[in-house]
mmCIF file of C-alpha atoms in Angstrom:
data_model
loop_
_atom_site.group_PDB
_atom_site.id
_atom_site.type_symbol
_atom_site.label_atom_id
_atom_site.label_comp_id
_atom_site.label_asym_id
_atom_site.label_seq_id
_atom_site.Cartn_x
_atom_site.Cartn_y
_atom_site.Cartn_z
ATOM 1 C CA MET A 204 0.112 0.050 -0.033
ATOM 2 C CA THR A 205 1.386 3.609 -0.837
ATOM 3 C CA THR A 206 1.613 5.440 2.377
ATOM 4 C CA SER A 207 0.504 9.072 2.699
ATOM 5 C CA ALA A 208 3.775 10.223 3.243
ATOM 6 C CA THR A 209 4.872 8.938 -0.116
ATOM 7 C CA GLN A 210 1.767 10.221 -1.748
ATOM 8 C CA THR A 211 2.567 13.603 -0.222
ATOM 9 C CA LYS A 212 5.895 13.610 -2.004
ATOM 10 C CA THR A 213 4.093 13.764 -5.335
ATOM 11 C CA TYR A 214 2.669 17.390 -4.348
ATOM 12 C CA SER A 215 3.999 20.291 -6.081
ATOM 13 C CA GLY A 216 1.591 23.004 -4.706
ATOM 14 C CA PRO A 217 2.521 25.337 -1.977
ATOM 15 C CA ALA A 218 4.073 23.926 1.288
ATOM 16 C CA LEU A 219 1.174 25.675 3.295
ATOM 17 C CA LEU A 220 -1.679 23.325 1.601
ATOM 18 C CA SER A 221 0.399 20.246 1.631
ATOM 19 C CA TYR A 222 -0.987 18.715 4.763
ATOM 20 C CA GLY A 223 -3.781 19.932 6.892
ATOM 21 C CA PHE A 224 -1.783 20.726 10.266
ATOM 22 C CA ARG A 225 0.074 23.328 8.329
ATOM 23 C CA PRO A 226 -2.680 26.185 7.573
ATOM 24 C CA PHE A 227 -5.084 25.260 10.623
ATOM 25 C CA PHE A 228 -2.045 25.210 13.280
ATOM 26 C CA LEU A 229 -0.663 28.273 11.915
ATOM 27 C CA PHE A 230 -3.955 30.097 11.711
ATOM 28 C CA ALA A 231 -4.985 28.626 15.095
ATOM 29 C CA GLY A 232 -1.570 30.181 16.810
ATOM 30 C CA LEU A 233 -2.287 33.560 15.189
ATOM 31 C CA TRP A 234 -6.033 33.979 15.891
ATOM 32 C CA SER A 235 -5.624 32.880 19.436
ATOM 33 C CA ALA A 236 -2.746 35.475 20.051
ATOM 34 C CA ALA A 237 -4.993 38.029 18.326
ATOM 35 C CA ALA A 238 -8.262 37.416 19.851
ATOM 36 C CA MET A 239 -6.734 37.615 23.386
ATOM 37 C CA VAL A 240 -5.210 40.529 22.734
ATOM 38 C CA MET A 241 -8.451 42.118 21.778
ATOM 39 C CA TRP A 242 -10.132 40.461 24.682
ATOM 40 C CA ILE A 243 -7.941 42.195 26.908
ATOM 41 C CA ALA A 244 -8.343 45.503 25.159
ATOM 42 C CA MET A 245 -12.237 45.375 25.097
ATOM 43 C CA LEU A 246 -12.103 44.239 28.978
ATOM 44 C CA SER A 247 -10.005 47.529 29.624
ATOM 45 C CA GLY A 248 -12.445 49.642 27.591
ATOM 46 C CA TYR A 249 -9.798 50.271 25.025
ATOM 47 C CA LEU A 250 -11.584 48.643 22.030
ATOM 48 C CA ARG A 251 -15.119 47.973 20.641
ATOM 49 C CA LEU A 252 -15.454 45.377 17.921
ATOM 50 C CA PRO A 253 -18.275 45.814 15.293
ATOM 51 C CA THR A 254 -19.870 42.332 16.534
ATOM 52 C CA ALA A 255 -23.440 41.556 17.408
ATOM 53 C CA PHE A 256 -22.231 39.293 20.129
ATOM 54 C CA ASP A 257 -21.536 40.641 23.594
ATOM 55 C CA MET A 258 -17.952 41.038 24.897
ATOM 56 C CA ILE A 259 -17.880 37.910 26.915
ATOM 57 C CA SER A 260 -19.864 35.793 24.495
ATOM 58 C CA TRP A 261 -17.410 36.943 21.597
ATOM 59 C CA HIS A 262 -14.502 35.801 23.685
ATOM 60 C CA VAL A 263 -15.998 32.364 24.470
ATOM 61 C CA HIS A 264 -17.273 31.847 21.013
ATOM 62 C CA GLU A 265 -14.025 32.796 19.493
ATOM 63 C CA PHE A 266 -11.713 30.242 21.683
ATOM 64 C CA LEU A 267 -14.167 27.445 21.850
ATOM 65 C CA TYR A 268 -15.612 27.477 18.350
ATOM 66 C CA GLY A 269 -13.103 29.467 16.650
ATOM 67 C CA TYR A 270 -9.480 28.888 17.822
ATOM 68 C CA LEU A 271 -10.373 24.714 18.904
ATOM 69 C CA PRO A 272 -12.097 23.756 15.565
ATOM 70 C CA ALA A 273 -8.690 24.751 13.616
ATOM 71 C CA VAL A 274 -6.818 22.825 15.952
ATOM 72 C CA ILE A 275 -9.228 19.976 15.698
ATOM 73 C CA ALA A 276 -9.464 19.876 12.002
ATOM 74 C CA GLY A 277 -5.240 20.440 11.639
ATOM 75 C CA PHE A 278 -4.750 17.292 13.870
ATOM 76 C CA LEU A 279 -7.595 15.125 12.103
ATOM 77 C CA LEU A 280 -6.591 16.099 8.642
ATOM 78 C CA THR A 281 -3.093 15.114 9.681
ATOM 79 C CA ALA A 282 -4.219 11.664 11.409
ATOM 80 C CA VAL A 283 -6.858 10.520 8.774
ATOM 81 C CA PRO A 284 -4.451 9.711 6.258
ATOM 82 C CA ASN A 285 -2.536 7.332 8.770
ATOM 83 C CA TRP A 286 -5.641 5.999 9.686
ATOM 84 C CA THR A 287 -7.336 5.181 6.028
ATOM 85 C CA GLY A 288 -3.979 4.713 4.062
ATOM 86 C CA ARG A 289 -5.260 7.480 1.713
ATOM 87 C CA PRO A 290 -3.596 10.494 0.296
ATOM 88 C CA PRO A 291 -3.998 13.490 2.744
ATOM 89 C CA ILE A 292 -6.736 16.415 1.839
ATOM 90 C CA ARG A 293 -4.336 19.232 0.307
ATOM 91 C CA GLY A 294 -4.195 21.854 -2.495
ATOM 92 C CA MET A 295 -7.508 23.318 -3.411
ATOM 93 C CA VAL A 296 -9.700 21.286 -1.166
ATOM 94 C CA LEU A 297 -7.628 22.273 1.860
ATOM 95 C CA PHE A 298 -7.282 25.883 0.803
ATOM 96 C CA VAL A 299 -11.671 25.912 0.604
ATOM 97 C CA LEU A 300 -11.642 24.599 4.090
ATOM 98 C CA ALA A 301 -9.291 27.183 5.449
ATOM 99 C CA LEU A 302 -11.099 29.934 3.812
ATOM 100 C CA ALA A 303 -14.392 28.816 5.420
ATOM 101 C CA TRP A 304 -12.876 28.931 8.850
ATOM 102 C CA VAL A 305 -11.414 32.503 7.940
ATOM 103 C CA ALA A 306 -14.797 33.469 6.884
ATOM 104 C CA GLY A 307 -16.181 32.613 9.877
ATOM 105 C CA ARG A 308 -14.048 34.589 12.083
ATOM 106 C CA ALA A 309 -14.394 37.605 9.557
ATOM 107 C CA VAL A 310 -18.280 37.432 9.548
ATOM 108 C CA ILE A 311 -18.490 36.923 13.599
ATOM 109 C CA LEU A 312 -16.090 39.906 14.207
ATOM 110 C CA PHE A 313 -17.674 42.166 11.922
ATOM 111 C CA SER A 314 -21.416 40.612 12.640
ATOM 112 C CA ASP A 315 -22.788 44.016 13.869
ATOM 113 C CA GLN A 316 -24.624 44.896 10.734
ATOM 114 C CA LEU A 317 -25.500 41.191 9.754
ATOM 115 C CA GLY A 318 -28.473 39.282 10.934
ATOM 116 C CA PRO A 319 -28.586 36.057 12.982
ATOM 117 C CA VAL A 320 -29.341 33.415 10.169
ATOM 118 C CA VAL A 321 -26.279 34.673 7.737
ATOM 119 C CA ILE A 322 -23.950 35.047 10.594
ATOM 120 C CA ALA A 323 -24.683 31.115 11.884
ATOM 121 C CA PHE A 324 -24.605 29.927 8.197
ATOM 122 C CA VAL A 325 -21.389 31.177 7.397
ATOM 123 C CA ASP A 326 -19.781 30.234 10.820
ATOM 124 C CA LEU A 327 -21.355 26.865 10.814
ATOM 125 C CA SER A 328 -20.233 26.190 7.354
ATOM 126 C CA PHE A 329 -16.726 25.145 8.015
ATOM 127 C CA LEU A 330 -17.517 22.305 10.462
ATOM 128 C CA ALA A 331 -20.001 21.125 7.996
ATOM 129 C CA LEU A 332 -17.602 21.229 5.163
ATOM 130 C CA PHE A 333 -14.871 19.706 7.574
ATOM 131 C CA ALA A 334 -17.069 16.776 8.421
ATOM 132 C CA LEU A 335 -18.226 16.107 4.920
ATOM 133 C CA ALA A 336 -14.154 15.741 3.899
ATOM 134 C CA ILE A 337 -13.351 13.832 7.201
ATOM 135 C CA GLY A 338 -16.298 11.603 6.615
ATOM 136 C CA ARG A 339 -15.545 11.184 2.721
ATOM 137 C CA GLU A 340 -11.917 9.818 3.761
ATOM 138 C CA ILE A 341 -13.112 7.402 6.490
ATOM 139 C CA VAL A 342 -16.154 5.979 4.446
ATOM 140 C CA SER A 343 -13.902 5.655 1.182
ATOM 141 C CA ALA A 344 -11.308 3.633 3.103
ATOM 142 C CA ARG A 345 -14.208 1.678 5.128
ATOM 143 C CA ASP A 346 -12.303 2.580 8.095
ATOM 144 C CA TRP A 347 -15.642 2.103 10.251
ATOM 145 C CA ARG A 348 -14.020 2.309 13.674
ATOM 146 C CA ASN A 349 -12.929 5.694 13.347
ATOM 147 C CA LEU A 350 -16.555 7.004 12.208
ATOM 148 C CA LYS A 351 -16.941 7.931 16.047
ATOM 149 C CA VAL A 352 -14.965 11.206 15.419
ATOM 150 C CA LEU A 353 -17.711 12.273 12.946
ATOM 151 C CA ILE A 354 -20.150 12.121 15.858
ATOM 152 C CA LEU A 355 -17.950 14.615 18.297
ATOM 153 C CA ILE A 356 -17.757 16.792 15.309
ATOM 154 C CA ALA A 357 -21.586 16.779 14.710
ATOM 155 C CA LEU A 358 -22.077 17.469 18.452
ATOM 156 C CA PHE A 359 -19.503 20.089 18.294
ATOM 157 C CA PHE A 360 -21.865 21.459 15.269
ATOM 158 C CA CYS A 361 -25.011 21.236 17.379
ATOM 159 C CA GLY A 362 -23.236 22.964 20.284
ATOM 160 C CA ASN A 363 -22.284 26.078 17.717
ATOM 161 C CA ALA A 364 -25.611 26.024 16.500
ATOM 162 C CA LEU A 365 -27.186 26.344 19.771
ATOM 163 C CA PHE A 366 -24.766 29.192 20.622
ATOM 164 C CA HIS A 367 -25.853 31.058 18.113
ATOM 165 C CA VAL A 368 -29.398 30.340 18.913
ATOM 166 C CA GLU A 369 -29.088 31.384 22.383
ATOM 167 C CA ALA A 370 -26.976 34.706 21.247
ATOM 168 C CA ALA A 371 -29.938 35.403 18.878
ATOM 169 C CA ARG A 372 -32.823 35.062 21.438
ATOM 170 C CA ASN A 373 -31.101 36.151 24.707
ATOM 171 C CA GLY A 374 -28.660 38.773 23.947
ATOM 172 C CA VAL A 375 -25.880 36.406 25.635
ATOM 173 C CA ALA A 376 -24.872 32.824 24.823
ATOM 174 C CA TYR A 377 -21.096 32.648 27.156
ATOM 175 C CA ASN A 378 -23.294 30.843 29.855
ATOM 176 C CA GLY A 379 -25.768 28.783 27.902
ATOM 177 C CA TYR A 380 -26.087 25.116 26.921
ATOM 178 C CA GLY A 381 -24.403 25.875 23.692
ATOM 179 C CA ALA A 382 -21.103 26.726 25.545
ATOM 180 C CA ARG A 383 -21.348 23.987 27.834
ATOM 181 C CA LEU A 384 -22.064 21.549 25.208
ATOM 182 C CA GLY A 385 -18.869 22.612 23.237
ATOM 183 C CA ILE A 386 -16.778 22.583 26.254
ATOM 184 C CA ALA A 387 -18.151 19.008 27.165
ATOM 185 C CA VAL A 388 -17.109 17.620 23.554
ATOM 186 C CA ALA A 389 -14.040 19.119 23.658
ATOM 187 C CA ILE A 390 -12.974 17.456 27.010
ATOM 188 C CA PHE A 391 -14.181 14.230 25.887
ATOM 189 C CA LEU A 392 -12.270 14.726 22.850
ATOM 190 C CA VAL A 393 -8.901 15.373 24.826
ATOM 191 C CA MET A 394 -9.795 12.233 26.986
ATOM 192 C CA VAL A 395 -10.286 10.115 23.708
ATOM 193 C CA ILE A 396 -7.349 11.291 21.808
ATOM 194 C CA GLY A 397 -5.366 11.742 25.064
ATOM 195 C CA GLY A 398 -6.112 8.370 26.027
ATOM 196 C CA ARG A 399 -4.387 7.052 22.735
ATOM 197 C CA ILE A 400 -1.652 9.232 22.335
ATOM 198 C CA VAL A 401 -0.168 9.897 25.684
ATOM 199 C CA PRO A 402 0.434 6.458 27.130
ATOM 200 C CA ASN A 403 1.484 5.181 23.536
ATOM 201 C CA PHE A 404 3.798 7.905 23.208
ATOM 202 C CA THR A 405 5.204 7.657 26.783
ATOM 203 C CA ARG A 406 5.838 3.848 26.171
ATOM 204 C CA GLY A 407 7.556 4.110 22.896
ATOM 205 C CA TRP A 408 10.092 7.190 24.233
ATOM 206 C CA LEU A 409 10.652 4.651 27.590
ATOM 207 C CA MET A 410 11.155 1.393 25.381
ATOM 208 C CA ARG A 411 13.477 3.384 22.933
ATOM 209 C CA ARG A 412 15.550 4.544 25.787
ATOM 210 C CA GLY A 413 15.881 0.881 27.205
ATOM 211 C CA SER A 414 15.506 2.038 30.901
ATOM 212 C CA ASP A 415 13.953 -0.178 33.763
ATOM 213 C CA GLY A 416 10.954 0.850 35.496
ATOM 214 C CA ARG A 417 6.973 0.567 34.972
ATOM 215 C CA LEU A 418 5.572 1.501 31.567
ATOM 216 C CA PRO A 419 2.184 2.850 30.850
ATOM 217 C CA VAL A 420 -0.695 0.601 31.371
ATOM 218 C CA GLN A 421 -2.375 -0.337 28.138
ATOM 219 C CA PHE A 422 -6.054 0.505 27.342
ATOM 220 C CA ASN A 423 -8.439 -1.822 29.496
ATOM 221 C CA ARG A 424 -11.655 -2.094 31.075
ATOM 222 C CA PHE A 425 -10.646 0.449 33.728
ATOM 223 C CA ASP A 426 -10.372 3.306 30.977
ATOM 224 C CA MET A 427 -13.683 2.260 29.378
ATOM 225 C CA ALA A 428 -15.156 2.632 32.787
ATOM 226 C CA SER A 429 -13.552 5.954 33.031
ATOM 227 C CA MET A 430 -14.805 7.517 29.911
ATOM 228 C CA ILE A 431 -18.350 6.430 30.767
ATOM 229 C CA LEU A 432 -18.450 7.859 34.044
ATOM 230 C CA ALA A 433 -17.089 11.256 32.573
ATOM 231 C CA ALA A 434 -19.384 11.131 29.937
ATOM 232 C CA VAL A 435 -22.352 10.788 32.366
ATOM 233 C CA ALA A 436 -20.509 13.419 34.548
ATOM 234 C CA LEU A 437 -20.288 16.162 31.491
ATOM 235 C CA LEU A 438 -23.820 15.168 30.290
ATOM 236 C CA PHE A 439 -25.176 16.684 33.897
ATOM 237 C CA TRP A 440 -22.929 19.247 33.869
ATOM 238 C CA VAL A 441 -24.297 20.650 30.574
ATOM 239 C CA THR A 442 -27.977 20.307 31.403
ATOM 240 C CA ALA A 443 -27.563 20.871 35.212
ATOM 241 C CA PRO A 444 -24.289 22.507 36.285
ATOM 242 C CA GLU A 445 -25.758 23.781 39.538
ATOM 243 C CA ALA A 446 -27.140 20.203 40.823
ATOM 244 C CA TYR A 447 -25.839 18.339 43.774
ATOM 245 C CA THR A 448 -25.988 15.249 41.705
ATOM 246 C CA THR A 449 -23.622 17.179 38.857
ATOM 247 C CA ALA A 450 -21.053 17.647 41.922
ATOM 248 C CA ILE A 451 -21.173 13.994 42.925
ATOM 249 C CA LEU A 452 -20.380 12.877 39.761
ATOM 250 C CA CYS A 453 -17.794 15.524 38.737
ATOM 251 C CA LEU A 454 -16.007 14.504 41.972
ATOM 252 C CA GLY A 455 -15.734 10.900 41.053
ATOM 253 C CA ALA A 456 -14.993 11.553 37.545
ATOM 254 C CA GLY A 457 -12.096 13.752 38.702
ATOM 255 C CA ILE A 458 -10.882 10.992 41.085
ATOM 256 C CA VAL A 459 -10.999 8.391 38.533
ATOM 257 C CA HIS A 460 -9.192 10.197 35.881
ATOM 258 C CA LEU A 461 -6.437 11.261 38.226
ATOM 259 C CA ALA A 462 -5.948 7.474 38.868
ATOM 260 C CA ARG A 463 -6.157 6.975 34.824
ATOM 261 C CA LEU A 464 -3.219 9.484 34.666
ATOM 262 C CA ALA A 465 -1.370 7.877 37.117
ATOM 263 C CA ARG A 466 -1.021 5.068 34.987
ATOM 264 C CA TRP A 467 0.595 6.288 32.638
ATOM 265 C CA ALA A 468 4.168 6.577 33.991
ATOM 266 C CA GLY A 469 4.213 10.515 33.689
ATOM 267 C CA GLU A 470 6.874 10.917 36.184
ATOM 268 C CA ARG A 471 9.448 8.921 34.190
ATOM 269 C CA THR A 472 9.022 11.562 31.548
ATOM 270 C CA THR A 473 10.546 14.706 33.084
ATOM 271 C CA ALA A 474 13.748 14.262 30.795
ATOM 272 C CA GLU A 475 11.441 15.242 27.813
ATOM 273 C CA PRO A 476 9.165 17.936 28.138
ATOM 274 C CA LEU A 477 7.899 16.957 24.675
ATOM 275 C CA LEU A 478 6.085 14.256 26.380
ATOM 276 C CA LEU A 479 5.817 15.856 29.993
ATOM 277 C CA VAL A 480 3.570 18.550 28.989
ATOM 278 C CA LEU A 481 0.943 15.885 27.421
ATOM 279 C CA HIS A 482 0.781 14.602 31.144
ATOM 280 C CA ILE A 483 0.339 17.962 32.383
ATOM 281 C CA GLY A 484 -2.116 18.753 29.929
ATOM 282 C CA TYR A 485 -4.395 16.200 30.552
ATOM 283 C CA ALA A 486 -4.198 16.663 34.363
ATOM 284 C CA PHE A 487 -6.049 19.418 33.574
ATOM 285 C CA VAL A 488 -9.039 17.205 32.864
ATOM 286 C CA PRO A 489 -9.546 15.782 36.463
ATOM 287 C CA PHE A 490 -8.653 19.152 37.921
ATOM 288 C CA GLY A 491 -11.517 20.694 35.905
ATOM 289 C CA PHE A 492 -13.907 17.747 37.271
ATOM 290 C CA LEU A 493 -12.944 18.506 40.667
ATOM 291 C CA ALA A 494 -13.342 22.397 40.122
ATOM 292 C CA ALA A 495 -16.755 21.855 38.583
ATOM 293 C CA SER A 496 -17.599 20.033 41.653
ATOM 294 C CA ALA A 497 -16.143 22.621 44.016
ATOM 295 C CA THR A 498 -18.445 25.292 42.331
ATOM 296 C CA VAL A 499 -21.473 23.276 43.797
ATOM 297 C CA LEU A 500 -20.123 22.196 46.845
ATOM 298 C CA PHE A 501 -18.160 25.486 47.921
ATOM 299 C CA PRO A 502 -19.508 28.227 45.719
ATOM 300 C CA ALA A 503 -18.020 30.928 47.917
ATOM 301 C CA THR A 504 -14.448 29.492 47.150
ATOM 302 C CA VAL A 505 -14.509 28.467 43.202
ATOM 303 C CA SER A 506 -16.374 30.457 40.819
ATOM 304 C CA VAL A 507 -17.889 28.953 38.039
ATOM 305 C CA SER A 508 -15.392 30.868 35.561
ATOM 306 C CA ALA A 509 -12.626 29.471 37.625
ATOM 307 C CA ALA A 510 -13.815 25.750 37.032
ATOM 308 C CA THR A 511 -14.609 26.379 33.358
ATOM 309 C CA HIS A 512 -11.065 27.858 32.552
ATOM 310 C CA ALA A 513 -9.542 25.060 34.217
ATOM 311 C CA TRP A 514 -10.721 23.104 31.539
ATOM 312 C CA THR A 515 -10.738 25.641 28.729
ATOM 313 C CA ALA A 516 -7.523 27.327 29.254
ATOM 314 C CA GLY A 517 -5.903 24.422 31.054
ATOM 315 C CA ALA A 518 -6.903 21.078 29.407
ATOM 316 C CA ILE A 519 -7.845 22.326 26.195
ATOM 317 C CA GLY A 520 -5.158 25.245 25.959
ATOM 318 C CA VAL A 521 -2.019 23.218 27.078
ATOM 319 C CA MET A 522 -2.992 19.977 25.203
ATOM 320 C CA THR A 523 -3.701 21.788 21.985
ATOM 321 C CA LEU A 524 -0.165 23.263 22.072
ATOM 322 C CA ALA A 525 1.339 20.268 23.485
ATOM 323 C CA VAL A 526 -0.074 18.419 20.161
ATOM 324 C CA MET A 527 0.556 21.199 17.626
ATOM 325 C CA THR A 528 4.137 21.148 18.739
ATOM 326 C CA ARG A 529 4.687 17.908 18.302
ATOM 327 C CA THR A 530 2.778 16.900 15.400
ATOM 328 C CA THR A 531 4.450 19.928 13.596
ATOM 329 C CA LEU A 532 8.002 18.443 14.269
ATOM 330 C CA GLY A 533 7.105 15.119 13.545
ATOM 331 C CA HIS A 534 5.741 16.030 10.127
ATOM 332 C CA VAL A 535 8.398 18.447 8.764
ATOM 333 C CA GLY A 536 11.145 16.060 9.761
ATOM 334 C CA ARG A 537 12.495 17.704 12.947
ATOM 335 C CA PRO A 538 13.639 15.487 15.715
ATOM 336 C CA LEU A 539 11.064 14.702 18.605
ATOM 337 C CA HIS A 540 12.930 16.814 21.224
ATOM 338 C CA ALA A 541 11.556 20.044 22.985
ATOM 339 C CA THR A 542 13.917 22.847 22.509
ATOM 340 C CA ARG A 543 14.183 25.854 24.895
ATOM 341 C CA GLY A 544 11.763 27.809 22.897
ATOM 342 C CA THR A 545 9.576 25.049 22.852
ATOM 343 C CA VAL A 546 9.700 24.984 26.495
ATOM 344 C CA PHE A 547 9.235 28.348 27.183
ATOM 345 C CA ILE A 548 5.687 28.193 25.010
ATOM 346 C CA TYR A 549 5.006 25.204 27.645
ATOM 347 C CA ILE A 550 5.580 27.054 30.445
ATOM 348 C CA CYS A 551 3.871 29.969 29.402
ATOM 349 C CA VAL A 552 0.561 28.085 28.476
ATOM 350 C CA ILE A 553 0.529 26.362 31.807
ATOM 351 C CA ALA A 554 1.109 29.659 33.572
ATOM 352 C CA ALA A 555 -1.710 31.226 31.622
ATOM 353 C CA ALA A 556 -4.028 28.306 32.605
ATOM 354 C CA ILE A 557 -3.034 28.657 36.322
ATOM 355 C CA LEU A 558 -3.356 32.510 36.382
ATOM 356 C CA ARG A 559 -6.753 32.240 34.851
ATOM 357 C CA PHE A 560 -8.060 29.641 37.200
ATOM 358 C CA ALA A 561 -6.622 31.662 40.257
ATOM 359 C CA SER A 562 -8.113 34.789 39.233
ATOM 360 C CA GLY A 563 -11.640 33.021 39.790
ATOM 361 C CA LEU A 564 -11.011 32.197 43.060
ATOM 362 C CA GLY A 565 -12.162 34.646 46.098
ATOM 363 C CA SER A 566 -11.001 37.990 46.072
ATOM 364 C CA VAL A 567 -7.812 37.797 44.082
ATOM 365 C CA PRO A 568 -6.640 41.483 42.254
ATOM 366 C CA GLN A 569 -7.455 41.714 38.584
ATOM 367 C CA SER A 570 -4.203 41.923 37.533
ATOM 368 C CA ILE A 571 -3.903 38.178 38.164
ATOM 369 C CA LEU A 572 -6.387 37.645 35.070
ATOM 370 C CA TYR A 573 -4.250 40.275 33.027
ATOM 371 C CA LEU A 574 -1.063 38.199 33.762
ATOM 372 C CA GLY A 575 -2.564 35.173 32.710
ATOM 373 C CA ALA A 576 -3.516 36.699 29.418
ATOM 374 C CA ILE A 577 -0.021 37.946 28.931
ATOM 375 C CA ALA A 578 1.308 34.624 29.348
ATOM 376 C CA TRP A 579 -1.428 33.199 26.785
ATOM 377 C CA VAL A 580 -0.202 35.482 24.341
ATOM 378 C CA ALA A 581 3.431 35.247 24.869
ATOM 379 C CA ALA A 582 2.849 31.195 24.300
ATOM 380 C CA PHE A 583 1.092 31.315 21.146
ATOM 381 C CA VAL A 584 2.954 34.398 19.649
ATOM 382 C CA SER A 585 6.127 32.211 20.198
ATOM 383 C CA PHE A 586 4.554 29.133 18.869
ATOM 384 C CA VAL A 587 3.906 31.401 15.788
ATOM 385 C CA LEU A 588 7.572 32.515 15.894
ATOM 386 C CA LEU A 589 9.312 29.207 16.339
ATOM 387 C CA PHE A 590 6.770 27.158 14.253
ATOM 388 C CA GLY A 591 5.371 29.299 11.815
ATOM 389 C CA PRO A 592 8.658 28.832 9.521
ATOM 390 C CA PHE A 593 8.355 24.801 9.657
ATOM 391 C CA LEU A 594 4.636 25.142 8.764
ATOM 392 C CA LEU A 595 5.461 27.459 5.676
ATOM 393 C CA ARG A 596 8.650 25.420 4.474
ATOM 394 C CA PRO A 597 8.656 21.859 3.029
ATOM 395 C CA ARG A 598 9.296 19.210 4.733
ATOM 396 C CA GLN A 599 13.061 18.129 5.535
ATOM 397 C CA GLU A 600 13.299 14.726 3.953
ATOM 398 C CA GLU A 601 16.683 13.798 4.916
ATOM 399 C CA LYS A 602 15.166 13.882 8.751
ATOM 400 C CA PRO A 603 12.705 10.962 9.354
ATOM 401 C CA VAL A 604 9.714 11.419 11.350
ATOM 402 C CA ASN A 605 9.916 9.340 14.704
ATOM 403 C CA LYS A 606 6.902 7.619 16.087
#
């Protein structure tokens, strides 16, 4: 069978359109930094965007349904060819997908004079086109076991659509069902993909080093049970976030997923930050469950905003940057090793997540929130500066991809 890597060599167009991770990781990094700068400027009263969304709803939407779909697209458009053995989506088709994503960001940003139907249609078009493109590849290859990713994309589409409906009807949507559904789907996706790549990459790295010691536990019934419990907890969190039952389920899910993470031998990866950051990113998943529980059990101490950002800035922010850096290095022919610049990216995004969570605890100064925002921007600007040239240039064939 001809591999996707071999088929990519016959491509003669722009390097940026040769593989899905290239445009989408670059655009995700640029937009994440720019959107955070605009958000802080709005929060400080120095900027008013011509958007129909209120300030907080725009912020939530553009990170949850703007930034994150770009990362998901970059990852899946790169992973699916490896799953199916088919050529990667590239060239004009990839350009149309990227253009649809950019159009969504533009129409939300300048939506003040547009109707809600137009706004929703343009913004949702990207997820619809992306699902069709991925679905065609999976069905053509009869790769039925990976059809489940289409279910998650469909749920994400529904969450975004619901967000638009709530924004049109209620004027605000940042605290509605659409936002919570999107976060829940994103966290479940982190659990699914993280549960595959974190232990597998860790096991491979440890075995290549040949060092004695425990290895990550392979996926088994415990992992399946932990996923089911988390799915139930997330369902209750979406529908009844303030219920006592939700708090108990989230507490249980947090404890179980801490145990799941502990089975992956993360303490043995301190010599390679490229691996360690995956474990740290996943740690924010159970931390988010525990924080969500605390908002009900200890509402005076942990705010809803703090708990939500444990998942969004923490689990989503850290894990997406970890995946973006590793995927980029591997697919452009660079060694799978974190340089000092890459470590700086990780330190900044982890600091941003911790500071953003802390800003929602009790009576802390607002400067903590601003410091977190600065750390976030530093992380993504650094990603663009360090990894942007890799994304824009052809792959270095002389350096093999380490898997």
